[in-house]
Structure formats: C-alpha cells, structure tokens
C-alpha cells in the first residue's frame, strides 16, 4: 500500500469491503459503515476507487447498469492479503506485550 | 425555492465540478449513488447524509480530481492538455503577483507627527514594536521582490535558450523571442521611465533617480511634456509587455506551440519561483496583521506605518497567498502531467 500514499486506511477499507465479492458505490459505503463504523463521504469513496483502479488493484465489472459494481483484481487480492498479514502481526505483537506488561 | 430543492441543486452543481474525463468514467455511477443516498434521506435514516454535506464532499472530490489527475485515462492527448493547463496555472499567478507586490510596497509609507499637530516630518521618532516589525517586513519584502525579479529574468533567459533548442527548426527563433517578450518589455519600459525622470527638473528631495522615477507624474512648474510622454510610454511598455507578453506565452502554450519537454523546463523554473512567491505572500500577510496592531499616535507625537490601499490591502494579500498556493499546486500537477504525457507519447 506504500505506493498509495498517506490515506491508505480508506483504500484498505475499500479493498476489505470488496474481498467477499463485487459491490457498487452505495453497497460499499454501507458495508464499510457496517464493519468498520466509518462513514466515507461519496467524494472520498470515488477518489479511493479511482486511485485503486489506477494502481490495478480494483476493476469495474462490465455492466450496462448505472450502478456499476467493482471487484478486486488478482493484484488487489495479493496486496490486501499482505496488508492484513502485516496488520495481524502488529496486532499479535501488541497484544502479547500488553499481556506481558499486565502479568 | 425550498431548502431541499436548493440542496439537490447544489449536489447536481457539485457533480458538474468534476472534469469531463471523470464524469465520463464515474458520472453515472455517482449520480446513482446520490439517488440511493437521497432515498435513504427520505426514509429519515439516523445517519443519512444531508444534501449540502454531499455537495461539499463532491466539491472536495472534484478539486482533488482536478489537481491530482487521479483516475484520468491513459490518453496522451488528455495528459498533454492537462500538462499545458497546469503550466499556465503555475506561471500566471507569479506574473500577476508581481503587480500586487509593487502596489503593496508603493502604498505603504511611514507617517509621523512631532506632537504639535499632524503632518509629515523628517524628525526621527521611535517606532512602536509592531511598527518595527513592519519596517523589517518591508525590508524583507523589497529583498524578496528583487530576488523575484532577478529569478524571473534568469528563468526567462534560460527558458528561451531551452525553447530554442527544443522547438521545431522553423519556429525556433520565434519561440525563443516570444519567451523573452515580458522581460524585454519591462526592461525597455524601465529605460523609458529613467529617461523621463532625467528630463524632469530636480526639486528638493528628489535628486535620486529612483525618487525622480517614482514622482515623475507629479505636475511641477517647468515639467516638460516630453517627460510625461516618455513616462506614459514606459508605463505602457511595462504593463503591456508584462501582462500582454505573459498572456501571449500562455496562449502559445495552450495552442501547442511549445514542445512538451519545454513545458517541463517551465515547470522546473516555476517551482523555484514558488519559494520566493510564498515568501512574498507570507510577508504581505504579516504586513496586513501588523498594520492594525500599531498604537495610534498620541498627543506627544509618534510614528506609524500606514497604507493608502485601505480595504484593498487584505484583498491584495489574499490574492498573493492564493496565487502562491495555486502555483505550488499547479507545479506539482504539471510535473506529474508532463512526466505522464512524455511516457505516453
């Protein structure tokens, strides 16, 4: 995610939301609100989608409908898996140290 | 018009703020999202978005899309057009800002009274602390303005040389000459002003040539008509050459008379100008803050700085700060756009 810049949290949220299948804009907003309790603004959401599409991590599903769904690409899956692994490692170390400090 | 309809219109207007290529790519998608969010609002959901909130979000998104070019398709023509627009955006505020700096400097002066009544005096009287700050700001502003002019002249000469080597053979001389038009016009205009000043009679307190140039339009007995004509021609040369020449350069850049590599050279020079321009803008801002902080002159007399520009001072300062920010953003955008356009073409 390093190449995506400072606001990688938003892009990570979009990637996580798309991990279980394609979603259109409104479904993405609602899903992110449900699992992260973060309400992205529409302007921010589409800026994130555009950046992720440019980076080749997300693609739109060919659809004639106005509500065009987006899905992860293979590269997007790899990047998301690596990011979540790194986050999980940080989380494990942090929790272990907290337990050690209170014991 | 009801508040709800006004809000809906604001959202539609905000969506139109996005660039055309963005609307082609995400426009229908965003309109559908707005419909969904509005439907949610009509169901009075606890966390439903307000129309004004949506509009604000889209305006911010549109500014971001325009400045970053994020999501722009990899079409060489589109990126070249973006590069040219960004270069113009980076150079024009610097050209216009020069006039604002001269106005600010020329209209800020010391005013002193000795206590026996109001009037300008040459007696040395202590300045207040804000007054001393203004004194130093003025000095820095003069140094920065001189640095700005020298840097601009150096940039114009360097750019002219690079344009000459990069332009197509049959346009080389034209392109190199046009690049120098603003600086040459200002130089010639200054020479005319000096000639006009030399023609006017020397009066008390105006022996220095700089002082005589600044006061040449004052009507004094024995002031020759030739001095007035030369002064008007000099002023027209400076203003017309500077603004007209810059507009000519901008038009040529927009009409693709300059190669894309030459634009990269312009961007590099505009970035260097941003530093000085930012410094000038900060000084002007400090000036606007410090001027009203001066204590008024008491019955025992004193000295303050004052400006004849009145309410125009904050307006000019705002324009300078905005210009510096635009140059900074535009040079960033231009650098990216030129690199991308070069890699695509």
Short mmCIF file of C-alpha atoms in Angstrom, two decimals:
data_model
loop_
_atom_site.label_atom_id
_atom_site.label_comp_id
_atom_site.label_asym_id
_atom_site.label_seq_id
_atom_site.Cartn_x
_atom_site.Cartn_y
_atom_site.Cartn_z
CA UNK A 1 0.00 0.00 0.00
CA UNK A 2 3.01 2.23 0.26
CA UNK A 3 2.54 3.46 -3.28
CA UNK A 4 -1.00 4.53 -2.47
CA UNK A 5 0.13 7.31 -0.18
CA UNK A 6 -0.83 8.63 3.24
CA UNK A 7 -4.57 7.94 3.18
CA UNK A 8 -4.12 4.18 2.82
CA UNK A 9 -6.73 3.49 5.55
CA UNK A 10 -9.58 4.41 3.19
CA UNK A 11 -8.20 2.29 0.40
CA UNK A 12 -7.71 -0.61 2.77
CA UNK A 13 -11.36 -0.30 3.84
CA UNK A 14 -12.48 -0.40 0.19
CA UNK A 15 -10.26 -3.42 -0.51
CA UNK A 16 -11.58 -5.27 2.56
CA UNK A 17 -15.13 -4.47 1.54
CA UNK A 18 -14.55 -5.93 -1.91
CA UNK A 19 -12.83 -9.05 -0.54
CA UNK A 20 -16.08 -11.07 -0.46
CA UNK A 21 -17.33 -10.00 -3.89
CA UNK A 22 -18.15 -7.15 -6.25
CA UNK A 23 -20.07 -4.14 -4.91
CA UNK A 24 -21.31 -0.83 -6.29
CA UNK A 25 -20.77 2.56 -4.64
CA UNK A 26 -23.75 2.60 -2.27
CA UNK A 27 -23.19 -1.04 -1.19
CA UNK A 28 -19.53 -0.20 -0.49
CA UNK A 29 -20.47 2.77 1.71
CA UNK A 30 -23.00 0.73 3.68
CA UNK A 31 -20.67 -2.26 4.06
CA UNK A 32 -17.76 -0.12 5.30
CA UNK A 33 -20.10 1.61 7.73
CA UNK A 34 -21.28 -1.77 9.00
CA UNK A 35 -17.93 -3.50 9.55
CA UNK A 36 -15.69 -0.51 10.43
CA UNK A 37 -18.20 2.06 11.70
CA UNK A 38 -16.63 4.54 9.29
CA UNK A 39 -18.87 6.62 7.05
CA UNK A 40 -16.86 7.55 3.97
CA UNK A 41 -18.09 10.54 2.02
CA UNK A 42 -19.02 9.81 -1.63
CA UNK A 43 -16.26 12.12 -2.88
CA UNK A 44 -13.65 10.26 -0.82
CA UNK A 45 -15.02 6.86 -1.87
CA UNK A 46 -14.72 7.59 -5.59
CA UNK A 47 -11.28 9.16 -5.16
CA UNK A 48 -10.22 5.91 -3.48
CA UNK A 49 -11.80 3.79 -6.22
CA UNK A 50 -10.06 5.88 -8.92
CA UNK A 51 -6.68 5.54 -7.20
CA UNK A 52 -7.17 1.79 -6.71
CA UNK A 53 -8.19 1.38 -10.36
CA UNK A 54 -5.10 3.34 -11.45
CA UNK A 55 -2.94 1.07 -9.29
CA UNK A 56 -4.57 -2.00 -10.87
CA UNK A 57 -5.91 -3.30 -7.56
CA UNK A 58 -9.61 -2.86 -8.40
CA UNK A 59 -11.57 -3.08 -11.64
CA UNK A 60 -15.12 -2.32 -12.65
CA UNK A 61 -17.27 -5.25 -13.65
CA UNK A 62 -18.52 -4.73 -17.21
CA UNK A 63 -22.13 -3.77 -16.66
CA UNK A 64 -24.68 -1.75 -18.58
CA UNK A 65 -26.35 -0.69 -15.33
CA UNK A 66 -25.87 2.75 -13.84
CA UNK A 67 -24.79 1.19 -10.54
CA UNK A 68 -21.52 -0.26 -11.78
CA UNK A 69 -20.00 -2.85 -9.43
CA UNK A 70 -16.27 -3.01 -8.65
CA UNK A 71 -14.20 -6.04 -7.74
CA UNK A 72 -10.68 -6.91 -6.62
CA UNK A 73 -8.11 -7.87 -9.24
CA UNK A 74 -5.57 -10.65 -8.59
CA UNK A 75 -3.01 -7.97 -7.67
CA UNK A 76 -5.57 -6.38 -5.35
CA UNK A 77 -6.06 -9.69 -3.54
CA UNK A 78 -2.31 -10.12 -3.12
CA UNK A 79 -1.83 -6.58 -1.78
CA UNK A 80 -4.81 -6.91 0.57
CA UNK A 81 -3.55 -10.26 1.92
CA UNK A 82 -0.08 -8.78 2.52
CA UNK A 83 -1.53 -5.71 4.25
CA UNK A 84 -3.79 -7.77 6.51
CA UNK A 85 -0.92 -10.14 7.38
CA UNK A 86 1.24 -7.16 8.36
CA UNK A 87 -1.61 -5.67 10.41
CA UNK A 88 -2.23 -9.04 12.10
CA UNK A 89 1.47 -9.33 13.02
CA UNK A 90 1.45 -5.84 14.57
CA UNK A 91 -1.77 -6.70 16.40
CA UNK A 92 -0.36 -10.02 17.75
CA UNK A 93 2.85 -8.38 18.98
CA UNK A 94 0.93 -5.51 20.57
CA UNK A 95 -1.49 -7.80 22.42
CA UNK A 96 1.34 -10.10 23.60
CA UNK A 97 3.26 -7.13 25.01
CA UNK A 98 0.16 -5.75 26.70
CA UNK A 99 -0.48 -9.13 28.37
CA UNK A 100 3.19 -9.31 29.41
CA UNK A 101 3.03 -5.84 30.94
CA UNK A 102 -0.12 -6.58 32.99
CA UNK A 103 1.04 -10.05 34.13
CA UNK B 1 -37.15 27.69 -3.82
CA UNK B 2 -37.35 25.24 -0.90
CA UNK B 3 -34.23 24.33 1.09
CA UNK B 4 -34.48 20.73 -0.10
CA UNK B 5 -34.55 21.69 -3.78
CA UNK B 6 -31.71 24.12 -3.22
CA UNK B 7 -29.65 21.33 -1.63
CA UNK B 8 -30.43 18.95 -4.51
CA UNK B 9 -29.35 21.59 -7.00
CA UNK B 10 -26.13 22.11 -5.05
CA UNK B 11 -25.40 18.38 -5.36
CA UNK B 12 -26.00 18.47 -9.15
CA UNK B 13 -23.78 21.54 -9.46
CA UNK B 14 -21.05 19.86 -7.37
CA UNK B 15 -21.15 16.79 -9.65
CA UNK B 16 -20.62 19.07 -12.65
CA UNK B 17 -17.46 20.44 -10.99
CA UNK B 18 -15.66 17.19 -11.84
CA UNK B 19 -13.59 17.24 -15.05
CA UNK B 20 -15.12 15.78 -18.21
CA UNK B 21 -12.97 12.64 -18.23
CA UNK B 22 -14.05 11.91 -14.64
CA UNK B 23 -17.73 12.38 -15.47
CA UNK B 24 -17.33 10.02 -18.46
CA UNK B 25 -15.86 7.40 -16.16
CA UNK B 26 -17.73 7.77 -12.87
CA UNK B 27 -20.50 10.30 -13.59
CA UNK B 28 -23.42 7.88 -13.98
CA UNK B 29 -22.13 5.84 -11.07
CA UNK B 30 -22.03 8.88 -8.78
CA UNK B 31 -25.49 10.02 -9.87
CA UNK B 32 -26.85 6.58 -8.96
CA UNK B 33 -25.10 6.79 -5.59
CA UNK B 34 -26.67 10.21 -4.96
CA UNK B 35 -30.11 8.77 -5.76
CA UNK B 36 -29.52 5.96 -3.24
CA UNK B 37 -28.33 8.37 -0.58
CA UNK B 38 -31.26 10.72 -1.21
CA UNK B 39 -33.69 7.80 -0.94
CA UNK B 40 -32.05 6.93 2.37
CA UNK B 41 -32.52 10.53 3.48
CA UNK B 42 -36.19 10.49 2.59
CA UNK B 43 -36.57 7.42 4.84
CA UNK B 44 -35.13 9.62 7.60
CA UNK B 45 -32.30 7.27 8.47
CA UNK B 46 -30.43 8.32 11.62
CA UNK B 47 -27.10 8.77 9.77
CA UNK B 48 -28.42 9.86 6.40
CA UNK B 49 -26.28 12.41 4.54
CA UNK B 50 -27.57 15.92 4.07
CA UNK B 51 -27.64 17.31 0.52
CA UNK B 52 -25.23 20.08 1.47
CA UNK B 53 -22.84 17.55 3.03
CA UNK B 54 -22.95 15.53 -0.18
CA UNK B 55 -22.35 18.64 -2.28
CA UNK B 56 -19.37 19.60 -0.13
CA UNK B 57 -17.93 16.11 -0.41
CA UNK B 58 -18.26 16.18 -4.21
CA UNK B 59 -16.71 19.65 -4.47
CA UNK B 60 -13.69 18.47 -2.46
CA UNK B 61 -13.54 15.33 -4.63
CA UNK B 62 -13.73 17.44 -7.80
CA UNK B 63 -10.88 19.69 -6.65
CA UNK B 64 -8.85 16.58 -5.79
CA UNK B 65 -9.59 15.02 -9.20
CA UNK B 66 -8.60 18.22 -11.00
CA UNK B 67 -5.39 18.77 -9.04
CA UNK B 68 -4.16 15.18 -8.82
CA UNK B 69 -5.43 13.89 -12.18
CA UNK B 70 -6.13 10.65 -10.34
CA UNK B 71 -8.33 8.35 -12.41
CA UNK B 72 -7.54 10.10 -15.69
CA UNK B 73 -7.41 7.65 -18.62
CA UNK B 74 -4.02 6.98 -20.21
CA UNK B 75 -4.76 9.05 -23.33
CA UNK B 76 -1.68 11.07 -24.46
CA UNK B 77 -3.76 13.96 -25.79
CA UNK B 78 -5.63 14.29 -22.50
CA UNK B 79 -2.41 14.33 -20.45
CA UNK B 80 -0.73 16.81 -22.79
CA UNK B 81 -3.69 19.17 -22.47
CA UNK B 82 -3.54 18.78 -18.68
CA UNK B 83 0.19 19.49 -18.68
CA UNK B 84 -0.28 22.70 -20.68
CA UNK B 85 -3.13 23.92 -18.48
CA UNK B 86 -1.11 23.18 -15.32
CA UNK B 87 1.95 25.03 -16.64
CA UNK B 88 -0.18 28.09 -17.42
CA UNK B 89 -1.70 27.82 -13.93
CA UNK B 90 1.77 27.68 -12.41
CA UNK B 91 3.23 30.66 -14.27
CA UNK B 92 0.29 33.11 -14.49
CA UNK B 93 -0.13 33.77 -10.72
CA UNK B 94 3.57 34.62 -10.49
CA UNK B 95 3.21 37.13 -13.33
CA UNK B 96 0.11 38.74 -11.83
CA UNK B 97 1.55 38.64 -8.30
CA UNK B 98 4.41 40.93 -9.30
CA UNK B 99 1.93 43.78 -9.79
CA UNK B 100 0.31 43.16 -6.40
CA UNK B 101 3.70 43.25 -4.64
CA UNK B 102 4.60 46.57 -6.29
CA UNK B 103 1.23 48.05 -5.25
CA UNK B 104 1.71 46.91 -1.64
CA UNK B 105 5.25 48.24 -1.45
CA UNK B 106 4.44 51.52 -3.17
CA UNK B 107 1.48 52.32 -0.95
CA UNK B 108 2.92 51.52 2.48
CA UNK B 109 4.67 54.52 3.93
CA UNK B 110 5.81 56.00 7.25
CA UNK B 111 3.73 58.74 8.81
CA UNK B 112 5.00 60.78 11.74
CA UNK B 113 3.90 63.73 13.87
CA UNK B 114 6.03 65.67 16.32
CA UNK B 115 3.17 66.37 18.71
CA UNK B 116 2.48 69.97 17.67
CA UNK B 117 -0.10 68.93 15.07
CA UNK B 118 -0.40 66.48 12.22
CA UNK B 119 1.87 66.44 9.19
CA UNK B 120 4.79 64.62 7.68
CA UNK B 121 8.12 65.35 9.31
CA UNK B 122 11.67 64.21 8.84
CA UNK B 123 12.30 64.20 12.62
CA UNK B 124 13.41 60.78 13.89
CA UNK B 125 10.74 59.45 16.20
CA UNK B 126 10.66 55.99 17.80
CA UNK B 127 8.56 53.32 16.14
CA UNK B 128 6.32 51.03 18.20
CA UNK B 129 7.10 47.29 18.28
CA UNK B 130 4.55 46.46 15.53
CA UNK B 131 5.98 49.42 13.58
CA UNK B 132 9.48 47.96 13.85
CA UNK B 133 8.13 44.60 12.70
CA UNK B 134 6.59 46.34 9.65
CA UNK B 135 9.92 48.06 8.97
CA UNK B 136 11.67 44.68 8.80
CA UNK B 137 8.84 43.12 6.80
CA UNK B 138 9.19 45.92 4.26
CA UNK B 139 12.92 45.30 4.01
CA UNK B 140 12.43 41.55 3.52
CA UNK B 141 9.67 42.27 1.01
CA UNK B 142 11.99 44.53 -1.01
CA UNK B 143 14.79 41.92 -0.97
CA UNK B 144 12.37 39.15 -1.95
CA UNK B 145 10.85 41.29 -4.70
CA UNK B 146 14.29 41.99 -6.14
CA UNK B 147 15.14 38.28 -5.88
CA UNK B 148 11.83 37.51 -7.60
CA UNK B 149 12.60 39.88 -10.49
CA UNK B 150 16.16 38.55 -10.91
CA UNK B 151 14.93 34.96 -10.71
CA UNK B 152 12.18 35.69 -13.22
CA UNK B 153 14.62 37.31 -15.65
CA UNK B 154 17.04 34.40 -15.24
CA UNK B 155 14.20 31.92 -15.76
CA UNK B 156 13.04 33.75 -18.91
CA UNK B 157 16.55 33.72 -20.42
CA UNK B 158 17.13 30.06 -19.51
CA UNK B 159 13.72 29.09 -20.79
CA UNK B 160 14.26 30.98 -24.03
CA UNK B 161 17.51 29.06 -24.64
CA UNK B 162 15.84 25.74 -23.89
CA UNK B 163 12.82 26.56 -26.07
CA UNK B 164 15.19 27.39 -28.90
CA UNK B 165 16.88 24.00 -28.67
CA UNK B 166 13.63 22.07 -28.26
CA UNK B 167 11.27 23.84 -30.67
CA UNK B 168 10.85 22.61 -34.27
CA UNK B 169 13.57 24.21 -36.52
CA UNK B 170 11.27 26.62 -38.38
CA UNK B 171 9.82 28.02 -35.14
CA UNK B 172 13.00 28.21 -33.04
CA UNK B 173 13.70 31.93 -33.31
CA UNK B 174 10.04 32.88 -32.89
CA UNK B 175 9.62 30.70 -29.80
CA UNK B 176 12.84 31.95 -28.21
CA UNK B 177 11.89 35.58 -28.90
CA UNK B 178 8.35 35.25 -27.58
CA UNK B 179 9.64 33.74 -24.32
CA UNK B 180 11.65 36.88 -23.71
CA UNK B 181 8.87 39.37 -24.57
CA UNK B 182 7.73 40.11 -20.97
CA UNK B 183 11.24 40.69 -19.61
CA UNK B 184 12.42 42.73 -22.63
CA UNK B 185 9.28 44.89 -22.46
CA UNK B 186 9.81 45.55 -18.75
CA UNK B 187 13.48 46.41 -19.36
CA UNK B 188 12.64 48.85 -22.16
CA UNK B 189 9.81 50.36 -20.13
CA UNK B 190 12.19 50.97 -17.20
CA UNK B 191 14.68 52.67 -19.53
CA UNK B 192 11.90 54.99 -20.76
CA UNK B 193 10.92 55.78 -17.16
CA UNK B 194 14.51 56.66 -16.30
CA UNK B 195 14.75 58.85 -19.43
CA UNK B 196 11.53 60.61 -18.40
CA UNK B 197 12.87 61.17 -14.88
CA UNK B 198 16.08 62.67 -16.22
CA UNK B 199 14.07 65.20 -18.25
CA UNK B 200 12.09 66.49 -15.29
CA UNK B 201 13.50 69.31 -13.17
CA UNK B 202 15.33 68.41 -9.97
CA UNK B 203 13.44 69.67 -6.97
CA UNK B 204 14.15 69.46 -3.28
CA UNK B 205 14.20 65.88 -2.03
CA UNK B 206 14.02 64.29 -5.47
CA UNK B 207 17.66 64.30 -6.54
CA UNK B 208 17.96 60.50 -6.60
CA UNK B 209 17.00 58.92 -9.92
CA UNK B 210 14.78 56.33 -8.17
CA UNK B 211 12.89 59.09 -6.38
CA UNK B 212 12.53 61.03 -9.61
CA UNK B 213 11.21 57.96 -11.44
CA UNK B 214 8.60 57.41 -8.74
CA UNK B 215 7.45 61.04 -8.74
CA UNK B 216 7.67 61.78 -12.44
CA UNK B 217 3.90 62.04 -12.89
CA UNK B 218 3.63 64.89 -10.39
CA UNK B 219 2.94 68.22 -12.03
CA UNK B 220 5.69 70.75 -11.28
CA UNK B 221 6.40 74.08 -12.92
CA UNK B 222 8.74 73.53 -15.83
CA UNK B 223 7.89 69.86 -16.18
CA UNK B 224 8.43 69.15 -19.91
CA UNK B 225 5.75 67.42 -22.00
CA UNK B 226 8.39 65.00 -23.31
CA UNK B 227 8.88 63.65 -19.77
CA UNK B 228 5.17 62.92 -19.45
CA UNK B 229 5.08 61.21 -22.88
CA UNK B 230 8.15 59.11 -22.08
CA UNK B 231 6.71 58.23 -18.69
CA UNK B 232 3.38 57.11 -20.20
CA UNK B 233 5.20 55.09 -22.88
CA UNK B 234 7.41 53.46 -20.24
CA UNK B 235 4.46 52.57 -18.04
CA UNK B 236 2.52 51.20 -21.03
CA UNK B 237 5.59 49.18 -22.05
CA UNK B 238 5.97 47.66 -18.60
CA UNK B 239 2.30 46.86 -18.03
CA UNK B 240 1.50 45.88 -21.63
CA UNK B 241 4.71 43.90 -22.06
CA UNK B 242 4.42 42.10 -18.77
CA UNK B 243 0.75 41.17 -18.86
CA UNK B 244 0.40 41.03 -22.68
CA UNK B 245 3.62 39.05 -23.05
CA UNK B 246 2.58 36.59 -20.36
CA UNK B 247 -0.85 36.22 -21.98
CA UNK B 248 0.86 35.60 -25.34
CA UNK B 249 3.06 32.92 -23.78
CA UNK B 250 0.03 31.32 -22.14
CA UNK B 251 -1.88 31.33 -25.45
CA UNK B 252 1.07 29.79 -27.28
CA UNK B 253 1.40 27.09 -24.62
CA UNK B 254 -2.33 26.35 -24.83
CA UNK B 255 -2.20 26.20 -28.64
CA UNK B 256 0.66 23.69 -28.52
CA UNK B 257 3.34 25.95 -29.97
CA UNK B 258 5.80 24.68 -27.35
CA UNK B 259 7.01 21.07 -27.19
CA UNK B 260 6.17 19.06 -24.08
CA UNK B 261 9.84 18.88 -22.97
CA UNK B 262 9.98 22.68 -22.98
CA UNK B 263 6.97 22.70 -20.66
CA UNK B 264 8.95 20.51 -18.25
CA UNK B 265 11.66 23.19 -18.21
CA UNK B 266 8.99 25.83 -17.49
CA UNK B 267 7.68 23.72 -14.60
CA UNK B 268 11.14 23.39 -13.05
CA UNK B 269 11.56 27.17 -13.15
CA UNK B 270 8.05 27.83 -11.86
CA UNK B 271 8.78 25.57 -8.87
CA UNK B 272 11.81 27.66 -7.99
CA UNK B 273 9.67 30.81 -8.22
CA UNK B 274 7.13 29.30 -5.82
CA UNK B 275 9.58 29.56 -2.91
CA UNK B 276 10.11 33.32 -3.38
CA UNK B 277 6.44 33.86 -4.19
CA UNK B 278 5.46 32.05 -0.99
CA UNK B 279 7.88 34.22 1.00
CA UNK B 280 6.41 37.39 -0.53
CA UNK B 281 2.88 36.19 0.24
CA UNK B 282 3.82 35.44 3.88
CA UNK B 283 5.42 38.89 4.25
CA UNK B 284 2.31 40.55 2.83
CA UNK B 285 0.18 38.52 5.25
CA UNK B 286 2.36 39.61 8.19
CA UNK B 287 2.04 43.21 6.98
CA UNK B 288 -1.76 43.03 6.98
CA UNK B 289 -1.72 41.60 10.53
CA UNK B 290 0.85 44.08 11.89
CA UNK B 291 -0.59 47.30 10.39
CA UNK B 292 -3.69 47.49 12.65
CA UNK B 293 -1.69 46.38 15.71
CA UNK B 294 0.21 49.68 15.79
CA UNK B 295 -0.85 52.01 18.62
CA UNK B 296 -2.34 55.30 17.39
CA UNK B 297 -0.17 58.40 17.52
CA UNK B 298 -0.68 60.12 20.87
CA UNK B 299 -0.62 63.86 21.70
CA UNK B 300 3.19 63.70 22.13
CA UNK B 301 3.59 62.63 18.51
CA UNK B 302 4.95 59.37 17.13
CA UNK B 303 5.45 57.36 14.01
CA UNK B 304 3.31 54.70 12.38
CA UNK B 305 3.21 52.88 9.08
CA UNK B 306 0.07 53.31 7.07
CA UNK B 307 -1.18 52.23 3.67
CA UNK B 308 -3.18 54.19 1.12
CA UNK B 309 -4.74 50.98 -0.20
CA UNK B 310 -7.25 50.70 2.65
CA UNK B 311 -9.52 47.69 2.22
CA UNK B 312 -7.54 46.62 -0.84
CA UNK B 313 -4.58 45.56 1.34
CA UNK B 314 -6.16 42.32 2.62
CA UNK B 315 -7.62 41.70 -0.86
CA UNK B 316 -4.18 42.00 -2.49
CA UNK B 317 -2.62 39.88 0.24
CA UNK B 318 -5.30 37.25 -0.20
CA UNK B 319 -4.62 37.28 -3.94
CA UNK B 320 -0.87 36.84 -3.30
CA UNK B 321 -1.39 33.94 -0.88
CA UNK B 322 -3.90 32.31 -3.25
CA UNK B 323 -1.52 32.84 -6.17
CA UNK B 324 1.35 31.18 -4.27
CA UNK B 325 -0.89 28.23 -3.36
CA UNK B 326 -2.11 27.90 -6.97
CA UNK B 327 1.48 27.98 -8.25
CA UNK B 328 2.51 25.35 -5.72
CA UNK B 329 -0.43 23.05 -6.58
CA UNK B 330 -0.13 23.67 -10.33
CA UNK B 331 3.60 22.95 -10.43
CA UNK B 332 3.00 19.66 -8.64
CA UNK B 333 0.20 18.79 -11.05
CA UNK B 334 2.23 19.96 -14.04
CA UNK B 335 5.27 17.89 -13.10
CA UNK B 336 3.17 14.74 -12.86
CA UNK B 337 1.24 15.54 -16.03
CA UNK B 338 4.34 16.33 -18.10
CA UNK B 339 6.06 13.13 -16.93
CA UNK B 340 2.96 11.07 -17.74
CA UNK B 341 2.42 12.80 -21.10
CA UNK B 342 6.06 12.17 -22.04
CA UNK B 343 5.83 8.49 -21.09
CA UNK B 344 2.59 8.06 -23.06
CA UNK B 345 3.69 9.83 -26.25
#
